[in-house]
Amino acid sequence: MPRIFAHRGLSAIAPENTLAALGGCSDYRVSWFETDVDIIADGTPIIIHDSSLHRTTNRTGSIYDLTVEQLDDIDAGSWFSPEFAGEPLPTLAQLIQVMNESKLNGNIEIKSNEQGAERTFQLIDAVIAELDKLDDERKVLISSFNLLLLAELKRRAPHYRTAALFTADALGHDWLSLMQLCGAETIHIEDRNLTQPMVALAQKAGFEVNVYTVNSRARANQLFNWGADGIITDYAHEMIHLENR
Ligand code: G3P
Ligand code: MG
């Protein structure tokens, strides 16, 4: 059965990576979301795509300077629409609670932290510690563009399934070596220029293939006709029926 992942939650109709966008998936019978996680100054993992605050909040500055006490004053919803004013910037711990309550499954993308190896190890350990609090029935797929990070996570927590992210530009002739070296079971490939032979090649090598970010229904159908295992889309609420095609 093909799988539909809500990219940063239902990001076409709610502010990306907020609990409104992520928790709201259950209203549309979307059971899987994709989200981005990085770590702030006091070691708390939070849900945000960028390392700076300005695009998706009412604040500026680096997320790496924040402490958890400051999160309450940050509005991560108004930039999207006044309807979402006051929507908080969530911690991973809050998201884990929502996943358990709303029975949601998550593709947790760990950002390639910009503060060096020590902080990256902290981020990996903090993510593992939170994910370990999920109910047994919940499913998780951990992804990253940083394949060294992904290999390290696999070493520390081999029980989690992982997905290696490739932009179209990074998907070179060495993709199979990179996949095998980082130990990922799944490949997440950017949609741009993706061809049917590439999907077939990756699957023949034993990997599941999910494609991002697919916002056209026609393209989603084409990818599923090729046998792609999943798509990551901003319009999961409009594409969810494709899981039963
Ligand atoms: O995980 C798929 C996609 O989210 C990767 O790119 O930049 O949207 O996190 P980005
Ligand atoms: Mg992402």
mmCIF file with all atom_site columns, N, CA, C and O in Angstrom, residues 135-153:
data_model
loop_
_atom_site.group_PDB
_atom_site.id
_atom_site.type_symbol
_atom_site.label_atom_id
_atom_site.label_alt_id
_atom_site.label_comp_id
_atom_site.label_asym_id
_atom_site.label_entity_id
_atom_site.label_seq_id
_atom_site.pdbx_PDB_ins_code
_atom_site.Cartn_x
_atom_site.Cartn_y
_atom_site.Cartn_z
_atom_site.occupancy
_atom_site.B_iso_or_equiv
_atom_site.pdbx_formal_charge
_atom_site.auth_seq_id
_atom_site.auth_comp_id
_atom_site.auth_asym_id
_atom_site.auth_atom_id
_atom_site.pdbx_PDB_model_num
ATOM 1  N N  . ASP A 1 135 ? 4.325  4.886  22.327 1.00 0.00 ? 135 ASP A N  1
ATOM 2  C CA . ASP A 1 135 ? 3.640  3.615  22.536 1.00 0.00 ? 135 ASP A CA 1
ATOM 3  C C  . ASP A 1 135 ? 4.141  2.597  21.512 1.00 0.00 ? 135 ASP A C  1
ATOM 4  O O  . ASP A 1 135 ? 4.551  2.970  20.408 1.00 0.00 ? 135 ASP A O  1
ATOM 5  N N  . ASP A 1 136 ? 4.033  1.316  21.871 1.00 0.00 ? 136 ASP A N  1
ATOM 6  C CA . ASP A 1 136 ? 4.576  0.259  21.014 1.00 0.00 ? 136 ASP A CA 1
ATOM 7  C C  . ASP A 1 136 ? 3.961  0.237  19.615 1.00 0.00 ? 136 ASP A C  1
ATOM 8  O O  . ASP A 1 136 ? 4.618  -0.128 18.645 1.00 0.00 ? 136 ASP A O  1
ATOM 9  N N  . GLU A 1 137 ? 2.685  0.620  19.523 1.00 0.00 ? 137 GLU A N  1
ATOM 10 C CA . GLU A 1 137 ? 2.009  0.545  18.209 1.00 0.00 ? 137 GLU A CA 1
ATOM 11 C C  . GLU A 1 137 ? 2.434  1.671  17.253 1.00 0.00 ? 137 GLU A C  1
ATOM 12 O O  . GLU A 1 137 ? 2.165  1.612  16.065 1.00 0.00 ? 137 GLU A O  1
ATOM 13 N N  . ARG A 1 138 ? 3.034  2.706  17.786 1.00 0.00 ? 138 ARG A N  1
ATOM 14 C CA . ARG A 1 138 ? 3.418  3.825  16.935 1.00 0.00 ? 138 ARG A CA 1
ATOM 15 C C  . ARG A 1 138 ? 4.605  3.439  16.051 1.00 0.00 ? 138 ARG A C  1
ATOM 16 O O  . ARG A 1 138 ? 5.489  2.723  16.484 1.00 0.00 ? 138 ARG A O  1
ATOM 17 N N  . LYS A 1 139 ? 4.601  3.946  14.816 1.00 0.00 ? 139 LYS A N  1
ATOM 18 C CA . LYS A 1 139 ? 5.694  3.628  13.892 1.00 0.00 ? 139 LYS A CA 1
ATOM 19 C C  . LYS A 1 139 ? 6.516  4.895  13.638 1.00 0.00 ? 139 LYS A C  1
ATOM 20 O O  . LYS A 1 139 ? 5.969  6.001  13.583 1.00 0.00 ? 139 LYS A O  1
ATOM 21 N N  . VAL A 1 140 ? 7.815  4.668  13.462 1.00 0.00 ? 140 VAL A N  1
ATOM 22 C CA . VAL A 1 140 ? 8.733  5.793  13.283 1.00 0.00 ? 140 VAL A CA 1
ATOM 23 C C  . VAL A 1 140 ? 9.729  5.465  12.184 1.00 0.00 ? 140 VAL A C  1
ATOM 24 O O  . VAL A 1 140 ? 10.193 4.329  12.064 1.00 0.00 ? 140 VAL A O  1
ATOM 25 N N  . LEU A 1 141 ? 10.039 6.473  11.392 1.00 0.00 ? 141 LEU A N  1
ATOM 26 C CA . LEU A 1 141 ? 11.106 6.363  10.402 1.00 0.00 ? 141 LEU A CA 1
ATOM 27 C C  . LEU A 1 141 ? 11.974 7.600  10.599 1.00 0.00 ? 141 LEU A C  1
ATOM 28 O O  . LEU A 1 141 ? 11.474 8.723  10.524 1.00 0.00 ? 141 LEU A O  1
ATOM 29 N N  . ILE A 1 142 ? 13.258 7.388  10.864 1.00 0.00 ? 142 ILE A N  1
ATOM 30 C CA . ILE A 1 142 ? 14.147 8.529  11.124 1.00 0.00 ? 142 ILE A CA 1
ATOM 31 C C  . ILE A 1 142 ? 14.950 8.813  9.864  1.00 0.00 ? 142 ILE A C  1
ATOM 32 O O  . ILE A 1 142 ? 15.593 7.909  9.314  1.00 0.00 ? 142 ILE A O  1
ATOM 33 N N  . SER A 1 143 ? 14.914 10.063 9.409  1.00 0.00 ? 143 SER A N  1
ATOM 34 C CA . SER A 1 143 ? 15.652 10.403 8.185  1.00 0.00 ? 143 SER A CA 1
ATOM 35 C C  . SER A 1 143 ? 16.604 11.564 8.431  1.00 0.00 ? 143 SER A C  1
ATOM 36 O O  . SER A 1 143 ? 16.484 12.287 9.426  1.00 0.00 ? 143 SER A O  1
ATOM 37 N N  . SER A 1 144 ? 17.549 11.718 7.508  1.00 0.00 ? 144 SER A N  1
ATOM 38 C CA . SER A 1 144 ? 18.451 12.868 7.554  1.00 0.00 ? 144 SER A CA 1
ATOM 39 C C  . SER A 1 144 ? 19.178 12.999 6.217  1.00 0.00 ? 144 SER A C  1
ATOM 40 O O  . SER A 1 144 ? 19.399 11.998 5.519  1.00 0.00 ? 144 SER A O  1
ATOM 41 N N  . PHE A 1 145 ? 19.507 14.239 5.883  1.00 0.00 ? 145 PHE A N  1
ATOM 42 C CA . PHE A 1 145 ? 20.432 14.474 4.765  1.00 0.00 ? 145 PHE A CA 1
ATOM 43 C C  . PHE A 1 145 ? 21.857 14.179 5.205  1.00 0.00 ? 145 PHE A C  1
ATOM 44 O O  . PHE A 1 145 ? 22.728 13.934 4.378  1.00 0.00 ? 145 PHE A O  1
ATOM 45 N N  . ASN A 1 146 ? 22.095 14.244 6.515  1.00 0.00 ? 146 ASN A N  1
ATOM 46 C CA . ASN A 1 146 ? 23.439 14.021 7.056  1.00 0.00 ? 146 ASN A CA 1
ATOM 47 C C  . ASN A 1 146 ? 23.633 12.523 7.292  1.00 0.00 ? 146 ASN A C  1
ATOM 48 O O  . ASN A 1 146 ? 23.183 11.959 8.289  1.00 0.00 ? 146 ASN A O  1
ATOM 49 N N  . LEU A 1 147 ? 24.301 11.876 6.349  1.00 0.00 ? 147 LEU A N  1
ATOM 50 C CA . LEU A 1 147 ? 24.396 10.410 6.386  1.00 0.00 ? 147 LEU A CA 1
ATOM 51 C C  . LEU A 1 147 ? 25.353 9.927  7.469  1.00 0.00 ? 147 LEU A C  1
ATOM 52 O O  . LEU A 1 147 ? 25.223 8.801  7.956  1.00 0.00 ? 147 LEU A O  1
ATOM 53 N N  . LEU A 1 148 ? 26.281 10.780 7.876  1.00 0.00 ? 148 LEU A N  1
ATOM 54 C CA . LEU A 1 148 ? 27.163 10.423 9.001  1.00 0.00 ? 148 LEU A CA 1
ATOM 55 C C  . LEU A 1 148 ? 26.340 10.381 10.289 1.00 0.00 ? 148 LEU A C  1
ATOM 56 O O  . LEU A 1 148 ? 26.491 9.480  11.114 1.00 0.00 ? 148 LEU A O  1
ATOM 57 N N  . LEU A 1 149 ? 25.460 11.371 10.427 1.00 0.00 ? 149 LEU A N  1
ATOM 58 C CA . LEU A 1 149 ? 24.558 11.414 11.587 1.00 0.00 ? 149 LEU A CA 1
ATOM 59 C C  . LEU A 1 149 ? 23.680 10.156 11.600 1.00 0.00 ? 149 LEU A C  1
ATOM 60 O O  . LEU A 1 149 ? 23.493 9.513  12.636 1.00 0.00 ? 149 LEU A O  1
ATOM 61 N N  . LEU A 1 150 ? 23.175 9.807  10.423 1.00 0.00 ? 150 LEU A N  1
ATOM 62 C CA . LEU A 1 150 ? 22.270 8.655  10.325 1.00 0.00 ? 150 LEU A CA 1
ATOM 63 C C  . LEU A 1 150 ? 23.007 7.354  10.701 1.00 0.00 ? 150 LEU A C  1
ATOM 64 O O  . LEU A 1 150 ? 22.452 6.499  11.396 1.00 0.00 ? 150 LEU A O  1
ATOM 65 N N  . ALA A 1 151 ? 24.263 7.238  10.261 1.00 0.00 ? 151 ALA A N  1
ATOM 66 C CA . ALA A 1 151 ? 25.059 6.049  10.593 1.00 0.00 ? 151 ALA A CA 1
ATOM 67 C C  . ALA A 1 151 ? 25.301 5.986  12.097 1.00 0.00 ? 151 ALA A C  1
ATOM 68 O O  . ALA A 1 151 ? 25.239 4.918  12.717 1.00 0.00 ? 151 ALA A O  1
ATOM 69 N N  . GLU A 1 152 ? 25.566 7.138  12.691 1.00 0.00 ? 152 GLU A N  1
ATOM 70 C CA . GLU A 1 152 ? 25.807 7.189  14.137 1.00 0.00 ? 152 GLU A CA 1
ATOM 71 C C  . GLU A 1 152 ? 24.529 6.837  14.906 1.00 0.00 ? 152 GLU A C  1
ATOM 72 O O  . GLU A 1 152 ? 24.568 6.129  15.918 1.00 0.00 ? 152 GLU A O  1
ATOM 73 N N  . LEU A 1 153 ? 23.395 7.341  14.417 1.00 0.00 ? 153 LEU A N  1
ATOM 74 C CA . LEU A 1 153 ? 22.127 7.002  15.068 1.00 0.00 ? 153 LEU A CA 1
ATOM 75 C C  . LEU A 1 153 ? 21.888 5.497  14.990 1.00 0.00 ? 153 LEU A C  1
ATOM 76 O O  . LEU A 1 153 ? 21.479 4.870  15.969 1.00 0.00 ? 153 LEU A O  1
#
